[in-house]
mmCIF file of C-alpha atoms and ligand atoms in Angstrom:
data_model
loop_
_atom_site.group_PDB
_atom_site.id
_atom_site.type_symbol
_atom_site.label_atom_id
_atom_site.label_comp_id
_atom_site.label_asym_id
_atom_site.label_seq_id
_atom_site.Cartn_x
_atom_site.Cartn_y
_atom_site.Cartn_z
ATOM 1 C CA MET A 1 92.521 166.746 121.010
ATOM 2 C CA GLU A 2 90.889 168.841 123.738
ATOM 3 C CA SER A 3 93.271 167.481 126.378
ATOM 4 C CA GLN A 4 96.247 168.871 124.458
ATOM 5 C CA CYS A 5 94.911 172.446 124.675
ATOM 6 C CA SER A 6 96.375 174.908 127.170
ATOM 7 C CA PRO A 7 93.861 176.790 129.291
ATOM 8 C CA SER A 8 95.151 180.145 128.033
ATOM 9 C CA ILE A 9 92.371 182.006 126.273
ATOM 10 C CA VAL A 10 94.241 182.511 122.998
ATOM 11 C CA LEU A 11 95.181 178.898 122.786
ATOM 12 C CA LEU A 12 91.676 177.935 123.721
ATOM 13 C CA ILE A 13 90.344 179.892 120.781
ATOM 14 C CA ILE A 14 92.890 178.411 118.401
ATOM 15 C CA CYS A 15 92.143 175.010 119.783
ATOM 16 C CA THR A 16 88.423 175.469 119.302
ATOM 17 C CA ILE A 17 89.036 176.505 115.710
ATOM 18 C CA LEU A 18 91.268 173.489 115.158
ATOM 19 C CA ILE A 19 88.688 171.157 116.629
ATOM 20 C CA GLY A 20 86.092 172.823 114.449
ATOM 21 C CA PHE A 21 88.202 172.271 111.355
ATOM 22 C CA SER A 22 89.017 168.693 112.158
ATOM 23 C CA TRP A 23 85.332 168.080 112.781
ATOM 24 C CA ILE A 24 84.400 169.606 109.421
ATOM 25 C CA GLY A 25 87.235 167.625 107.861
ATOM 26 C CA ALA A 26 85.934 164.411 109.374
ATOM 27 C CA MET A 27 82.415 165.146 108.156
ATOM 28 C CA ALA A 28 83.502 166.071 104.672
ATOM 29 C CA LYS A 29 85.976 163.284 104.058
ATOM 30 C CA PRO A 30 84.165 160.683 101.950
ATOM 31 C CA GLN A 31 84.111 157.239 103.525
ATOM 32 C CA PHE A 32 84.217 155.587 100.106
ATOM 33 C CA THR A 33 86.024 156.723 96.972
ATOM 34 C CA ALA A 34 82.779 156.512 95.027
ATOM 35 C CA MET A 35 79.345 154.913 95.059
ATOM 36 C CA TYR A 36 77.641 153.028 92.218
ATOM 37 C CA VAL A 37 73.914 152.405 92.365
ATOM 38 C CA PHE A 38 72.054 149.688 90.458
ATOM 39 C CA GLY A 39 68.310 149.401 90.876
ATOM 40 C CA ASP A 40 64.746 150.335 90.006
ATOM 41 C CA SER A 41 62.312 153.164 90.774
ATOM 42 C CA LEU A 42 63.240 153.151 94.463
ATOM 43 C CA SER A 43 66.683 154.422 93.424
ATOM 44 C CA ASP A 44 66.166 156.018 89.970
ATOM 45 C CA PRO A 45 67.329 159.669 90.060
ATOM 46 C CA GLY A 46 65.815 160.395 86.633
ATOM 47 C CA ASN A 47 67.464 158.018 84.166
ATOM 48 C CA ASN A 48 64.126 157.195 82.576
ATOM 49 C CA LEU A 49 63.475 160.842 81.672
ATOM 50 C CA TYR A 50 65.812 160.516 78.733
ATOM 51 C CA PHE A 51 63.822 157.737 77.085
ATOM 52 C CA HIS A 52 61.184 158.767 74.602
ATOM 53 C CA ILE A 53 58.890 155.826 75.030
ATOM 54 C CA THR A 54 58.339 154.807 78.584
ATOM 55 C CA ALA A 55 55.373 154.904 80.907
ATOM 56 C CA THR A 56 57.553 155.305 83.966
ATOM 57 C CA LYS A 57 58.396 158.968 84.274
ATOM 58 C CA SER A 58 57.664 161.102 87.276
ATOM 59 C CA ASN A 59 59.004 164.436 86.093
ATOM 60 C CA TYR A 60 55.893 166.347 87.043
ATOM 61 C CA PHE A 61 54.504 168.052 90.086
ATOM 62 C CA PRO A 62 53.818 166.994 92.840
ATOM 63 C CA TYR A 63 56.757 164.565 92.497
ATOM 64 C CA GLY A 64 59.766 166.414 93.887
ATOM 65 C CA ILE A 65 57.626 168.852 95.852
ATOM 66 C CA ASP A 66 60.167 168.623 98.715
ATOM 67 C CA PHE A 67 63.277 168.265 96.527
ATOM 68 C CA HIS A 68 65.609 171.226 95.996
ATOM 69 C CA ASP A 69 65.494 170.755 92.210
ATOM 70 C CA GLY A 70 61.743 170.059 92.048
ATOM 71 C CA PRO A 71 60.532 167.123 89.931
ATOM 72 C CA THR A 72 63.596 165.247 88.636
ATOM 73 C CA GLY A 73 62.154 161.850 87.803
ATOM 74 C CA ARG A 74 62.513 160.604 91.366
ATOM 75 C CA PHE A 75 59.469 158.600 92.484
ATOM 76 C CA CYS A 76 59.199 160.497 95.719
ATOM 77 C CA ASN A 77 58.263 163.853 97.203
ATOM 78 C CA GLY A 78 61.948 164.429 98.031
ATOM 79 C CA LYS A 79 65.173 162.498 98.400
ATOM 80 C CA LEU A 80 65.600 158.783 97.800
ATOM 81 C CA ILE A 81 67.349 156.363 100.143
ATOM 82 C CA VAL A 82 70.442 156.479 97.915
ATOM 83 C CA ASP A 83 70.508 160.295 98.054
ATOM 84 C CA PHE A 84 70.559 160.232 101.850
ATOM 85 C CA LEU A 85 73.141 157.446 101.849
ATOM 86 C CA ALA A 86 75.462 159.390 99.570
ATOM 87 C CA GLU A 87 75.280 162.294 102.011
ATOM 88 C CA LEU A 88 75.819 160.052 105.038
ATOM 89 C CA VAL A 89 79.035 158.634 103.601
ATOM 90 C CA GLY A 90 80.268 162.114 102.673
ATOM 91 C CA LEU A 91 79.672 161.990 98.920
ATOM 92 C CA PRO A 92 77.604 164.335 96.755
ATOM 93 C CA ILE A 93 74.205 163.144 95.529
ATOM 94 C CA LEU A 94 75.051 160.869 92.601
ATOM 95 C CA PRO A 95 74.288 161.957 89.044
ATOM 96 C CA ALA A 96 71.979 159.959 86.769
ATOM 97 C CA TYR A 97 73.997 157.960 84.237
ATOM 98 C CA GLU A 98 71.779 159.051 81.372
ATOM 99 C CA ASN A 99 72.101 162.767 82.126
ATOM 100 C CA PRO A 100 74.277 164.243 79.322
ATOM 101 C CA SER A 101 76.404 166.141 81.842
ATOM 102 C CA THR A 102 77.375 162.937 83.653
ATOM 103 C CA ASN A 103 80.930 162.768 82.323
ATOM 104 C CA GLY A 104 84.406 164.125 83.013
ATOM 105 C CA GLU A 105 84.909 164.993 86.651
ATOM 106 C CA ASN A 106 81.174 164.614 87.348
ATOM 107 C CA ILE A 107 81.619 160.839 87.454
ATOM 108 C CA LEU A 108 84.489 160.827 89.969
ATOM 109 C CA PHE A 109 82.294 160.291 93.047
ATOM 110 C CA GLY A 110 80.143 157.644 91.403
ATOM 111 C CA VAL A 111 77.118 157.290 89.178
ATOM 112 C CA ASN A 112 73.535 156.139 89.631
ATOM 113 C CA TYR A 113 72.400 153.648 86.946
ATOM 114 C CA ALA A 114 69.014 152.755 88.475
ATOM 115 C CA SER A 115 66.088 152.728 86.092
ATOM 116 C CA SER A 116 62.394 152.601 86.958
ATOM 117 C CA ALA A 117 60.577 149.388 86.009
ATOM 118 C CA ALA A 118 63.912 147.589 85.614
ATOM 119 C CA GLY A 119 64.398 144.068 86.873
ATOM 120 C CA ILE A 120 67.082 141.423 87.096
ATOM 121 C CA LEU A 121 65.598 139.702 84.049
ATOM 122 C CA ASP A 122 65.695 141.667 80.799
ATOM 123 C CA GLU A 123 61.991 141.082 80.150
ATOM 124 C CA SER A 124 60.741 142.343 83.532
ATOM 125 C CA GLY A 125 58.932 145.669 83.294
ATOM 126 C CA SER A 126 58.702 145.555 79.503
ATOM 127 C CA ASN A 127 54.998 146.346 79.924
ATOM 128 C CA PHE A 128 56.156 149.894 80.783
ATOM 129 C CA GLY A 129 58.360 150.418 77.727
ATOM 130 C CA HIS A 130 61.970 151.549 77.703
ATOM 131 C CA ARG A 131 64.148 151.066 80.802
ATOM 132 C CA PHE A 132 67.638 149.801 81.657
ATOM 133 C CA PRO A 133 67.396 146.208 82.887
ATOM 134 C CA LEU A 134 70.226 145.162 85.213
ATOM 135 C CA SER A 135 72.260 143.766 82.296
ATOM 136 C CA GLU A 136 72.320 147.209 80.650
ATOM 137 C CA GLN A 137 73.037 148.955 83.942
ATOM 138 C CA ILE A 138 76.165 146.778 84.248
ATOM 139 C CA GLN A 139 77.058 147.638 80.661
ATOM 140 C CA ASN A 140 76.651 151.323 81.484
ATOM 141 C CA PHE A 141 78.986 150.933 84.438
ATOM 142 C CA LYS A 142 81.586 149.530 82.029
ATOM 143 C CA ASN A 143 81.214 152.682 79.953
ATOM 144 C CA THR A 144 81.859 154.756 83.071
ATOM 145 C CA LEU A 145 84.912 152.637 83.813
ATOM 146 C CA ASN A 146 86.299 153.314 80.346
ATOM 147 C CA GLN A 147 85.898 157.020 80.996
ATOM 148 C CA LEU A 148 87.682 156.670 84.346
ATOM 149 C CA ARG A 149 90.577 154.937 82.587
ATOM 150 C CA ASN A 150 91.121 158.163 80.661
ATOM 151 C CA GLN A 151 91.382 160.070 83.915
ATOM 152 C CA MET A 152 93.412 157.714 86.151
ATOM 153 C CA GLU A 153 96.342 155.320 86.103
ATOM 154 C CA GLU A 154 95.544 151.600 86.185
ATOM 155 C CA ASP A 155 96.891 150.921 89.712
ATOM 156 C CA GLU A 156 95.121 154.023 90.967
ATOM 157 C CA ILE A 157 91.867 152.721 89.496
ATOM 158 C CA SER A 158 92.089 149.334 91.170
ATOM 159 C CA LYS A 159 92.564 150.959 94.585
ATOM 160 C CA TYR A 160 89.753 153.381 93.810
ATOM 161 C CA LEU A 161 87.327 150.603 92.811
ATOM 162 C CA ALA A 162 88.245 148.444 95.809
ATOM 163 C CA ASN A 163 87.194 151.293 98.101
ATOM 164 C CA ALA A 164 84.005 152.188 96.263
ATOM 165 C CA LEU A 165 80.565 151.166 97.502
ATOM 166 C CA VAL A 166 78.190 149.254 95.255
ATOM 167 C CA LEU A 167 74.566 149.575 96.217
ATOM 168 C CA MET A 168 72.211 147.160 94.510
ATOM 169 C CA ALA A 169 68.480 147.216 95.176
ATOM 170 C CA ILE A 170 66.644 145.362 92.451
ATOM 171 C CA GLY A 171 64.216 142.488 91.985
ATOM 172 C CA SER A 172 60.817 143.994 92.802
ATOM 173 C CA ASN A 173 59.885 144.370 89.161
ATOM 174 C CA ASP A 174 60.733 140.745 88.486
ATOM 175 C CA TYR A 175 57.725 140.086 90.683
ATOM 176 C CA ILE A 176 55.417 143.091 90.287
ATOM 177 C CA ASN A 177 55.956 143.460 86.564
ATOM 178 C CA ASN A 178 56.639 139.883 85.660
ATOM 179 C CA TYR A 179 55.930 136.883 87.904
ATOM 180 C CA LEU A 180 52.817 138.328 89.557
ATOM 181 C CA MET A 181 51.395 139.480 86.217
ATOM 182 C CA PRO A 182 50.407 136.175 84.582
ATOM 183 C CA GLN A 183 48.196 137.844 81.963
ATOM 184 C CA ILE A 184 51.286 139.328 80.304
ATOM 185 C CA PHE A 185 54.289 137.227 81.383
ATOM 186 C CA LYS A 186 54.777 133.469 81.116
ATOM 187 C CA SER A 187 57.179 133.073 84.051
ATOM 188 C CA SER A 188 54.563 131.954 86.599
ATOM 189 C CA HIS A 189 53.371 129.264 84.167
ATOM 190 C CA LEU A 190 56.937 128.048 83.645
ATOM 191 C CA TYR A 191 58.390 128.234 87.166
ATOM 192 C CA SER A 192 57.320 127.471 90.694
ATOM 193 C CA PRO A 193 57.970 130.423 93.060
ATOM 194 C CA GLY A 194 61.070 128.667 94.373
ATOM 195 C CA ASP A 195 62.434 127.918 90.912
ATOM 196 C CA PHE A 196 61.786 131.487 89.825
ATOM 197 C CA ALA A 197 63.700 132.855 92.829
ATOM 198 C CA ASP A 198 66.564 130.465 91.949
ATOM 199 C CA LEU A 199 66.572 131.789 88.400
ATOM 200 C CA LEU A 200 66.716 135.405 89.604
ATOM 201 C CA ILE A 201 69.511 134.710 92.076
ATOM 202 C CA LYS A 202 71.545 132.851 89.477
ATOM 203 C CA GLN A 203 71.463 135.847 87.143
ATOM 204 C CA TYR A 204 72.003 138.277 90.005
ATOM 205 C CA ALA A 205 75.069 136.335 91.163
ATOM 206 C CA GLY A 206 76.443 136.407 87.612
ATOM 207 C CA TYR A 207 76.222 140.203 87.532
ATOM 208 C CA LEU A 208 77.879 140.493 90.943
ATOM 209 C CA LEU A 209 80.763 138.328 89.771
ATOM 210 C CA GLU A 210 81.107 140.519 86.702
ATOM 211 C CA LEU A 211 81.386 143.628 88.887
ATOM 212 C CA HIS A 212 83.820 141.813 91.180
ATOM 213 C CA ASN A 213 85.957 140.861 88.170
ATOM 214 C CA LEU A 214 86.079 144.512 87.185
ATOM 215 C CA GLY A 215 87.579 145.336 90.592
ATOM 216 C CA LEU A 216 84.683 146.292 92.865
ATOM 217 C CA ARG A 217 84.902 144.834 96.381
ATOM 218 C CA LYS A 218 82.230 146.355 98.634
ATOM 219 C CA PHE A 219 78.667 145.348 97.909
ATOM 220 C CA TYR A 220 75.551 146.363 99.812
ATOM 221 C CA LEU A 221 72.672 144.251 98.486
ATOM 222 C CA VAL A 222 69.174 145.277 99.519
ATOM 223 C CA GLY A 223 66.499 142.600 99.688
ATOM 224 C CA ASN A 224 63.117 143.053 98.048
ATOM 225 C CA PRO A 225 60.628 145.062 100.110
ATOM 226 C CA PRO A 226 57.281 143.503 101.120
ATOM 227 C CA TYR A 227 55.355 144.288 97.992
ATOM 228 C CA GLY A 228 52.175 142.850 99.536
ATOM 229 C CA CYS A 229 52.003 145.855 101.899
ATOM 230 C CA THR A 230 51.928 148.610 99.271
ATOM 231 C CA PRO A 231 48.696 150.631 99.049
ATOM 232 C CA PHE A 232 48.401 149.411 95.476
ATOM 233 C CA GLN A 233 48.432 145.731 96.455
ATOM 234 C CA LEU A 234 46.168 146.387 99.426
ATOM 235 C CA SER A 235 43.628 147.982 97.102
ATOM 236 C CA ILE A 236 43.549 145.217 94.509
ATOM 237 C CA GLY A 237 44.068 142.236 96.818
ATOM 238 C CA HIS A 238 42.064 140.889 99.693
ATOM 239 C CA ALA A 239 43.965 141.316 102.913
ATOM 240 C CA PRO A 240 42.264 141.106 106.308
ATOM 241 C CA PRO A 241 41.934 144.617 107.809
ATOM 242 C CA GLY A 242 45.271 145.975 108.992
ATOM 243 C CA GLN A 243 47.277 143.210 107.327
ATOM 244 C CA CYS A 244 49.304 142.779 104.143
ATOM 245 C CA ILE A 245 48.818 140.377 101.256
ATOM 246 C CA SER A 246 50.860 137.554 102.679
ATOM 247 C CA SER A 247 50.813 135.414 99.524
ATOM 248 C CA SER A 248 52.724 138.148 97.627
ATOM 249 C CA ASN A 249 55.105 138.719 100.529
ATOM 250 C CA ASN A 250 55.846 135.012 100.892
ATOM 251 C CA ILE A 251 56.845 134.737 97.240
ATOM 252 C CA VAL A 252 59.115 137.779 97.500
ATOM 253 C CA GLU A 253 60.691 136.425 100.702
ATOM 254 C CA MET A 254 61.867 133.388 98.739
ATOM 255 C CA PHE A 255 64.092 135.742 96.805
ATOM 256 C CA ASN A 256 65.362 137.362 100.003
ATOM 257 C CA SER A 257 66.259 134.120 101.750
ATOM 258 C CA ARG A 258 68.247 133.020 98.699
ATOM 259 C CA LEU A 259 69.961 136.402 98.524
ATOM 260 C CA LYS A 260 71.047 135.981 102.143
ATOM 261 C CA SER A 261 72.512 132.552 101.319
ATOM 262 C CA LEU A 262 74.300 134.039 98.334
ATOM 263 C CA VAL A 263 75.814 136.723 100.569
ATOM 264 C CA LEU A 264 77.136 134.040 102.927
ATOM 265 C CA ARG A 265 78.591 132.070 100.034
ATOM 266 C CA LEU A 266 80.263 135.058 98.386
ATOM 267 C CA ASN A 267 81.813 136.214 101.654
ATOM 268 C CA SER A 268 83.449 132.846 102.149
ATOM 269 C CA ASN A 269 84.568 132.630 98.495
ATOM 270 C CA PHE A 270 86.051 136.126 98.352
ATOM 271 C CA GLN A 271 87.903 136.956 101.538
ATOM 272 C CA ASP A 272 89.110 140.245 100.035
ATOM 273 C CA SER A 273 85.548 141.474 99.535
ATOM 274 C CA GLN A 274 82.477 142.421 101.520
ATOM 275 C CA PHE A 275 78.938 141.414 100.653
ATOM 276 C CA VAL A 276 76.214 142.699 102.953
ATOM 277 C CA PHE A 277 72.474 142.031 102.926
ATOM 278 C CA GLY A 278 70.121 144.958 103.594
ATOM 279 C CA PRO A 279 67.037 143.587 105.415
ATOM 280 C CA SER A 280 64.243 145.568 103.774
ATOM 281 C CA PHE A 281 61.445 143.400 105.223
ATOM 282 C CA GLN A 282 62.703 144.082 108.724
ATOM 283 C CA TRP A 283 63.008 147.823 108.055
ATOM 284 C CA PHE A 284 59.548 148.003 106.612
ATOM 285 C CA PHE A 285 57.779 146.062 109.338
ATOM 286 C CA GLU A 286 59.538 148.036 112.050
ATOM 287 C CA LEU A 287 57.997 151.194 110.531
ATOM 288 C CA ARG A 288 54.638 149.599 109.902
ATOM 289 C CA ASP A 289 54.348 148.031 113.365
ATOM 290 C CA ASN A 290 55.627 151.026 115.348
ATOM 291 C CA PRO A 291 54.670 154.037 113.208
ATOM 292 C CA PHE A 292 54.321 156.467 116.132
ATOM 293 C CA ALA A 293 57.908 155.850 117.207
ATOM 294 C CA TYR A 294 58.959 157.362 113.879
ATOM 295 C CA GLY A 295 56.441 160.168 113.588
ATOM 296 C CA LEU A 296 54.260 158.248 111.129
ATOM 297 C CA LYS A 297 50.475 158.101 111.240
ATOM 298 C CA VAL A 298 49.359 156.512 107.964
ATOM 299 C CA THR A 299 50.900 153.271 106.727
ATOM 300 C CA ASP A 300 48.350 151.800 104.336
ATOM 301 C CA LYS A 301 47.526 154.719 102.005
ATOM 302 C CA GLY A 302 49.774 156.881 99.877
ATOM 303 C CA CYS A 303 50.046 160.612 100.581
ATOM 304 C CA CYS A 304 49.386 161.099 96.895
ATOM 305 C CA SER A 305 47.370 158.014 96.066
ATOM 306 C CA TYR A 306 44.678 158.561 93.549
ATOM 307 C CA GLY A 307 41.038 157.993 94.318
ATOM 308 C CA PRO A 308 39.450 156.340 97.313
ATOM 309 C CA LYS A 309 40.830 152.937 96.375
ATOM 310 C CA ASN A 310 44.459 153.838 95.526
ATOM 311 C CA LEU A 311 44.066 152.065 92.217
ATOM 312 C CA GLU A 312 46.643 154.176 90.399
ATOM 313 C CA LEU A 313 50.244 153.222 91.098
ATOM 314 C CA LEU A 314 51.432 156.777 90.677
ATOM 315 C CA CYS A 315 50.374 160.222 91.719
ATOM 316 C CA LEU A 316 48.671 162.006 88.808
ATOM 317 C CA PRO A 317 50.089 165.209 87.290
ATOM 318 C CA SER A 318 49.175 168.244 89.412
ATOM 319 C CA GLN A 319 47.306 166.148 91.923
ATOM 320 C CA ILE A 320 47.254 167.793 95.337
ATOM 321 C CA PRO A 321 49.102 165.571 97.817
ATOM 322 C CA CYS A 322 48.359 165.293 101.520
ATOM 323 C CA ALA A 323 49.617 168.200 103.624
ATOM 324 C CA ASN A 324 51.409 166.207 106.332
ATOM 325 C CA ARG A 325 53.739 164.247 104.051
ATOM 326 C CA ASP A 326 56.175 163.294 106.791
ATOM 327 C CA GLN A 327 53.445 161.356 108.575
ATOM 328 C CA TYR A 328 52.935 158.937 105.682
ATOM 329 C CA LEU A 329 54.872 155.764 105.066
ATOM 330 C CA PHE A 330 53.962 155.854 101.376
ATOM 331 C CA TRP A 331 54.161 158.807 99.046
ATOM 332 C CA ASP A 332 52.220 157.314 96.122
ATOM 333 C CA SER A 333 50.722 153.824 95.995
ATOM 334 C CA ALA A 334 54.072 152.101 95.645
ATOM 335 C CA HIS A 335 56.971 154.285 96.836
ATOM 336 C CA PRO A 336 57.908 155.535 100.311
ATOM 337 C CA THR A 337 58.025 159.180 101.375
ATOM 338 C CA GLN A 338 61.241 161.137 101.827
ATOM 339 C CA ALA A 339 60.742 160.937 105.612
ATOM 340 C CA VAL A 340 60.818 157.139 105.444
ATOM 341 C CA ASN A 341 63.732 157.103 103.001
ATOM 342 C CA GLN A 342 65.765 159.108 105.488
ATOM 343 C CA ILE A 343 65.043 156.695 108.333
ATOM 344 C CA ILE A 344 65.929 153.672 106.192
ATOM 345 C CA ALA A 345 69.141 155.262 104.936
ATOM 346 C CA GLN A 346 70.158 155.912 108.526
ATOM 347 C CA TRP A 347 69.467 152.277 109.450
ATOM 348 C CA ALA A 348 71.469 150.993 106.502
ATOM 349 C CA TYR A 349 74.289 153.386 107.357
ATOM 350 C CA ASN A 350 74.764 152.747 111.065
ATOM 351 C CA GLY A 351 71.818 150.705 112.287
ATOM 352 C CA SER A 352 72.187 147.524 114.264
ATOM 353 C CA PHE A 353 69.387 145.367 112.910
ATOM 354 C CA SER A 354 70.208 141.787 113.703
ATOM 355 C CA ASN A 355 69.618 140.777 110.120
ATOM 356 C CA ALA A 356 71.828 143.446 108.537
ATOM 357 C CA TYR A 357 74.132 140.603 107.819
ATOM 358 C CA PRO A 358 76.970 140.866 108.550
ATOM 359 C CA ARG A 359 77.423 144.624 109.086
ATOM 360 C CA ASN A 360 76.240 148.138 108.223
ATOM 361 C CA ILE A 361 77.625 150.583 105.663
ATOM 362 C CA GLN A 362 79.650 152.570 108.174
ATOM 363 C CA GLN A 363 81.425 149.368 109.182
ATOM 364 C CA MET A 364 81.962 148.474 105.517
ATOM 365 C CA ALA A 365 83.836 151.734 105.079
ATOM 366 C CA GLN A 366 86.105 151.018 108.018
ATOM 367 C CA MET A 367 87.198 147.557 106.836
HETATM 368 C C1 NAG B 1 74.382 157.117 113.413
HETATM 369 O O1 NAG B 1 74.899 158.288 112.819
HETATM 370 C C2 NAG B 1 74.234 159.491 113.178
HETATM 371 C C3 NAG B 1 74.860 160.638 112.410
HETATM 372 O O2 NAG B 1 74.785 160.428 111.063
HETATM 373 C C4 NAG B 1 74.307 159.703 114.668
HETATM 374 O O3 NAG B 1 73.574 160.843 115.024
HETATM 375 C C5 NAG B 1 73.775 158.471 115.405
HETATM 376 O O4 NAG B 1 73.971 158.613 116.779
HETATM 377 C C6 NAG B 1 74.468 157.210 114.915
HETATM 378 N N1 NAG B 1 73.842 156.050 115.528
HETATM 379 C C7 NAG B 1 74.547 155.019 115.966
HETATM 380 C C8 NAG B 1 73.749 153.872 116.502
HETATM 381 O O5 NAG B 1 75.760 154.981 115.932
#
């Protein structure tokens, strides 16, 4: 554009303004028609607040201490990965499905269905009370779709859905609050780790096919993070100094390797669609192994962990968090800080991790 501008001062000014506008236009134009998020507490924007009986709420200070709306139910000091991602692709921060004002034109840029403690299996996380397991999150998406049908023509909707981004990040609670909790859940007595991962992937694949049948085409599927590195696990397990609980991580990796295979299979079965695997293990270990490169200093304790041993999963109401929040990998004993969420969102958006099979979110938008 610059090359077309005449050197005359007036034209130069007009040109500069035009370039400015086209730049703003490029920034503001959403790269997807909408974004739909399915997941657990790493993505929950406050859906669980609307349940009466649940032990997984974080609508109290110091949660949200760095968020413009204060405590919202996000398990973080500030924004979640999905909040940053929405901004990176030019969309507004997505509303929580369960928020009563999430209807009408408020659903046009997408909805966030993620629910803390939720898993792929309906039973996972039931120790915490009410939550939306993945099956109900899919059901809730269908409700949104019915609302969209009142606002759009059918052919318009199919184009709209084909250019929407689905972000799914779920499965941790099938381990943390199911398989790795043998006192409460039977799954580890019934299944070997491999068989359990197969069971999860079978259900997961079924839900993906359901969403594909409804018209969605672009899927970004985040693997399970290395649970054995959370301050909580480090405090109850027995890891050698400076290391993670590898037995927990190995079990969770079985899920991830099967998810990668599923992504390969789905891409060859559905040429009109994109399925991408988000390599959360790789992201996490990059941060943990090179903290200084990212401005981090503490990787094994939460900024707001409780007590010397981090034995509480969550930050307690009105607990005073650490002052230098951006230097911590973990905010509480299980969830990353806003600083880390921003780095990860950027990697998912336009990073070039070898395992981000087969592409990043920016490339998904362009195809
Ligand atoms: C990724 O996007 C950001 C802007 O959001 C930009 O600053 C950065 O240079 C990009 N990185 C790559 C590798 O393209």
